[in-house]
Coordinates of C-alpha atoms in Angstrom, one line a residue:
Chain A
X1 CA 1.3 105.2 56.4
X2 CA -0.2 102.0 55.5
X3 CA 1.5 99.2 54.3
X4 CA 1.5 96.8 51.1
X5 CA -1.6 95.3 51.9
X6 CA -3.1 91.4 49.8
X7 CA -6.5 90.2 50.1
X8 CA -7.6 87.3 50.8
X9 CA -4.5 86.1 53.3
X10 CA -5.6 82.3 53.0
X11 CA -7.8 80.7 50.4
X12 CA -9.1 77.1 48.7
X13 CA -9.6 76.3 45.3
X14 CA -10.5 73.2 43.4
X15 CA -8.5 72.1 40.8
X16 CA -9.3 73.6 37.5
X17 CA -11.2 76.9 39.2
X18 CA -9.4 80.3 38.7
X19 CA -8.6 82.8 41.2
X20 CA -8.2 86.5 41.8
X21 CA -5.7 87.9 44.4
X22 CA -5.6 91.4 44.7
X23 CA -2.5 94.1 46.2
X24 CA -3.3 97.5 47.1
X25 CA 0.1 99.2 47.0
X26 CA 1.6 102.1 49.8
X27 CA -0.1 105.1 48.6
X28 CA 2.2 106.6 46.1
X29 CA 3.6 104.1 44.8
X30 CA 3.3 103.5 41.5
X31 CA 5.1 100.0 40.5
X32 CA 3.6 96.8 42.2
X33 CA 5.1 93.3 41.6
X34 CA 4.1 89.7 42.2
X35 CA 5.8 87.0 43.4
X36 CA 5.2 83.0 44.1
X37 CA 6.8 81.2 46.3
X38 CA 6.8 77.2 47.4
X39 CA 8.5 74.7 48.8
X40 CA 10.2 73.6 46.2
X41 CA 10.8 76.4 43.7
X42 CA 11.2 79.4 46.3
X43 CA 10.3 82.5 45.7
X44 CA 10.2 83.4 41.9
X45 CA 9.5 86.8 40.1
X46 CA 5.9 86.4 38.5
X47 CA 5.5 89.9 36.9
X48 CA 6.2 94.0 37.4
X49 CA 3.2 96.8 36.7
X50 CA 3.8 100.2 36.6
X51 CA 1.2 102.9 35.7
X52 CA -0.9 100.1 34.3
X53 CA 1.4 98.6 32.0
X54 CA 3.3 95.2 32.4
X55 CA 6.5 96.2 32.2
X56 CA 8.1 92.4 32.9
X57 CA 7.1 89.4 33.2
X58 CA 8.8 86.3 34.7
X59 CA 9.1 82.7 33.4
X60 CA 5.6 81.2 34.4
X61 CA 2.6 79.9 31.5
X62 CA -0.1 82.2 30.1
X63 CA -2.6 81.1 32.6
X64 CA -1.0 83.5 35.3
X65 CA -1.8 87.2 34.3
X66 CA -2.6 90.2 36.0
X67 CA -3.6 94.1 35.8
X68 CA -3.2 97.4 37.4
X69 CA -5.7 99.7 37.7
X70 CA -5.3 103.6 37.4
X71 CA -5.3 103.7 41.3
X72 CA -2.0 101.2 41.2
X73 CA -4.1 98.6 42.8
X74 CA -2.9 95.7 41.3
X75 CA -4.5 92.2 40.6
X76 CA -3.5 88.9 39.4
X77 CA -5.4 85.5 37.9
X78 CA -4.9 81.8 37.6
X79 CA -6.8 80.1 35.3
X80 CA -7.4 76.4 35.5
X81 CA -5.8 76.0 39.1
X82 CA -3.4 73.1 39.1
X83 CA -2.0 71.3 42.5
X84 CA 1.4 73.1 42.2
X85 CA -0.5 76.0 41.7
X86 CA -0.6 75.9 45.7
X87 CA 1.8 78.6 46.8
X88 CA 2.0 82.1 48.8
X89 CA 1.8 84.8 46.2
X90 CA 3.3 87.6 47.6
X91 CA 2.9 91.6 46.2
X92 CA 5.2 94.1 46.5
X93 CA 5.6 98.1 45.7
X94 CA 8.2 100.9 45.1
X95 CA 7.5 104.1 44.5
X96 CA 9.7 103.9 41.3
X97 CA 10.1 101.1 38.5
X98 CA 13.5 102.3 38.7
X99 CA 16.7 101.2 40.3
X100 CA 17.7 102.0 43.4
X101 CA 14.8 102.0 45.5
X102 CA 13.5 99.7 48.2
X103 CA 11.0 97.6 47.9
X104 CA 7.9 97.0 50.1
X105 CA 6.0 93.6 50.7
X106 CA 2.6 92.3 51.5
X107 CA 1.9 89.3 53.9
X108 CA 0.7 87.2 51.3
X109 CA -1.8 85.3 50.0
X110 CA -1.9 82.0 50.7
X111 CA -3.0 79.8 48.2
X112 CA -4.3 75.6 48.4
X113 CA -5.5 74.3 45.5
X114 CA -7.5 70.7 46.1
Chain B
X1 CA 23.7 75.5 39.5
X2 CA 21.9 78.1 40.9
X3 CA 22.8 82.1 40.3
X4 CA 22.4 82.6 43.9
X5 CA 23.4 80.3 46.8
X6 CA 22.9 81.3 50.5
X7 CA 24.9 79.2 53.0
X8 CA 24.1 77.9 55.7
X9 CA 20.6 76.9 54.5
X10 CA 19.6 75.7 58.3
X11 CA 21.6 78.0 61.4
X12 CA 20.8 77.6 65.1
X13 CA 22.6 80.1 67.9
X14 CA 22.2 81.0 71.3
X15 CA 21.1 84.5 72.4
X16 CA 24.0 86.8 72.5
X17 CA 26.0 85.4 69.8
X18 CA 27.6 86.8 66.3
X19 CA 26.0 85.3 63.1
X20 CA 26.8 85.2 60.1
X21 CA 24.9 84.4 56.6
X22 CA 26.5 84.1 53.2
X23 CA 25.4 84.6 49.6
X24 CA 26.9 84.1 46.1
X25 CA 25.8 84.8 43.5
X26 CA 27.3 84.0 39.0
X27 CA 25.5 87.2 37.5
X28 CA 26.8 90.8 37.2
X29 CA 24.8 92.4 39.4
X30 CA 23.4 96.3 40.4
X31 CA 22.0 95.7 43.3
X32 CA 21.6 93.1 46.3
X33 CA 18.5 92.5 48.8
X34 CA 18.5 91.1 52.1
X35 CA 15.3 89.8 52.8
X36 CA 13.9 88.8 56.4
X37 CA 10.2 86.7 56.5
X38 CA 8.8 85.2 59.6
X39 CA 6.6 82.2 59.6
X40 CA 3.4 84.2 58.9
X41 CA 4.7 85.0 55.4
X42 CA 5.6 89.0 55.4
X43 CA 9.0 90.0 53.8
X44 CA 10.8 92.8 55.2
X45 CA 13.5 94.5 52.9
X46 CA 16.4 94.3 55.6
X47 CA 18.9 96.2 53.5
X48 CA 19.8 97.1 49.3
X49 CA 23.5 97.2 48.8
X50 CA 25.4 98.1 45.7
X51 CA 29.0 98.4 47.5
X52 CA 30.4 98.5 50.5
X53 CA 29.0 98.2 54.0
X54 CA 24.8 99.1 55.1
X55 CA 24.7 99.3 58.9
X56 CA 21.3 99.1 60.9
X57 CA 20.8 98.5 64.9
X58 CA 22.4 95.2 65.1
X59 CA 22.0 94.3 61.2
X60 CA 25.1 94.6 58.8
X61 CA 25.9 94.3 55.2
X62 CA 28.4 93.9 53.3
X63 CA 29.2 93.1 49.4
X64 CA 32.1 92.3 47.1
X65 CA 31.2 92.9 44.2
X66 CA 34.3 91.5 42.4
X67 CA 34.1 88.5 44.3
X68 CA 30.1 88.2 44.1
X69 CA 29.5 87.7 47.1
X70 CA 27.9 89.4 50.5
X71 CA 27.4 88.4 54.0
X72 CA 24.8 89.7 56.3
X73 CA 25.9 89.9 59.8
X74 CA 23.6 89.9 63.3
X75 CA 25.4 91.2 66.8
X76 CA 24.0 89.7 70.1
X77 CA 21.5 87.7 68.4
X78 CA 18.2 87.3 69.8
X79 CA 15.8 84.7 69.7
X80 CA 13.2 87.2 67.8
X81 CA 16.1 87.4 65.0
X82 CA 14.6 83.5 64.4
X83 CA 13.4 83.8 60.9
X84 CA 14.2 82.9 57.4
X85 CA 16.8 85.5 55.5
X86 CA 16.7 85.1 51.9
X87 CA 19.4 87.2 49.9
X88 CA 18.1 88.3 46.5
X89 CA 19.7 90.2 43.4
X90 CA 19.2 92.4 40.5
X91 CA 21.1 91.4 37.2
X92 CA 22.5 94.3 35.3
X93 CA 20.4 93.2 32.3
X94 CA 17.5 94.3 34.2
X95 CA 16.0 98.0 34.3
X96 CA 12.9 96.8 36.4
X97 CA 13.8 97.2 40.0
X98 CA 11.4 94.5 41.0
X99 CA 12.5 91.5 38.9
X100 CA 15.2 89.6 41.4
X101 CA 16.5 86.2 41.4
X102 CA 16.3 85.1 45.5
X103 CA 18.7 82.8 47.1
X104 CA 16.8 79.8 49.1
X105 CA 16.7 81.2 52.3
X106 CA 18.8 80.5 55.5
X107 CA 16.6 79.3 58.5
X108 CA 18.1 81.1 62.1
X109 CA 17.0 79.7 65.0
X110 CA 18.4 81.8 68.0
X111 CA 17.5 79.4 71.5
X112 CA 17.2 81.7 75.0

């Protein structure tokens, strides 16, 4: 069974470009979330999809937003790329928005904005 | 201050020894994640606890809930144990099973 996977793994943006990552979850699994992490923040919740619908979203401006697709691939933007913009965005799935179930990561994408 | 701490935040052991990390955490919780990622970036859901004890290979778990804390345990370390474990949790407010708050990470280094 193949795992959570993110594409690209490493890419470089100029400041004020946007950018598309994209997750394609275990099959079966319906929920996939994102997640940022840095040096100086750590890892932070970005936002939650399940069956197309954003079902949370974490504490970060409007220019980070994202879909699902009806396939549960999931993708998220960034609009007018900042410097601390540069992070690895990591995706994760479940196979249930609910509690109690474990939750599968991707290797990342990693992210350097110039 | 944050609502979960890990300690040690830096940890080096020799091969064959018993290690210990700790996390604490200030919000009711309903459930707690140990997190391993190696340097290339890839989390690995180590464990979910709720209560009591999780036990895998040489991995174990354990949580106090009324005392908001848990502890993840490595027997005979090894040195491909070396990675950052992160602890993360699941407030009771939350019904998404995906939105955690994550410690900052305890770096092992386990030396041959």
């Amino acid at each position: 069974k193949a795992g959570v996977t993110q594409t690209p793994r490493y890419l470089i943006k100029t400041r004020g470009q946007q950018v598309t990552l994209s997750c394609s979850p275990i099959s079966g699994h319906r929920s996939v979330s994102w997640y940022q992490q840095t040096p100086g923040q750590g890892l932070q919740f970005l936002f939650e999809y399940f069956s197309e619908t954003q079902r949370n979203k974490g504490n970060f401006p409007g220019r980070f937003s994202g879909r699902q697709f009806s396939n549960s691939r999931s993708e998220m933007n960034v609009s007018t790329l900042e410097l601390g913009d540069s992070a690895l965005y990591l995706c994760a799935s479940s196979n249930s928005r609910f509690l109690g179930n474990t939750i599968y990561f991707g290797e990342g994408s990693w992210l350097t904005v110039v | 201050k944050n609502e979960v701490e890990q300690s040690p935040q830096n940890l080096t052991a020799q091969e064959g020894e018993f290690i210990t990390i700790n996390c604490s955490y200030s919000v009711g919780i309903s459930a707690l994640h140990w997190l391993q990622q190696h340097p290339g970036g890839g989390i690995v859901s180590l464990f979910m606890l709720s209560s009591g004890k999780k036990k895998h290979g040489r991995l174990i778990a354990t949580i106090n809930i009324q005392e908001k804390h848990s502890s993840l345990h490595i027997t005979a370390s090894h040195p491909r144990d070396s990675a950052v474990y992160i602890c993360a949790v699941r407030s009771l407010k939350e019904t998404s099973g995906s939105r955690l708050t994550f410690g900052e990470g305890t770096q092992l280094t386990v030396n041959p």
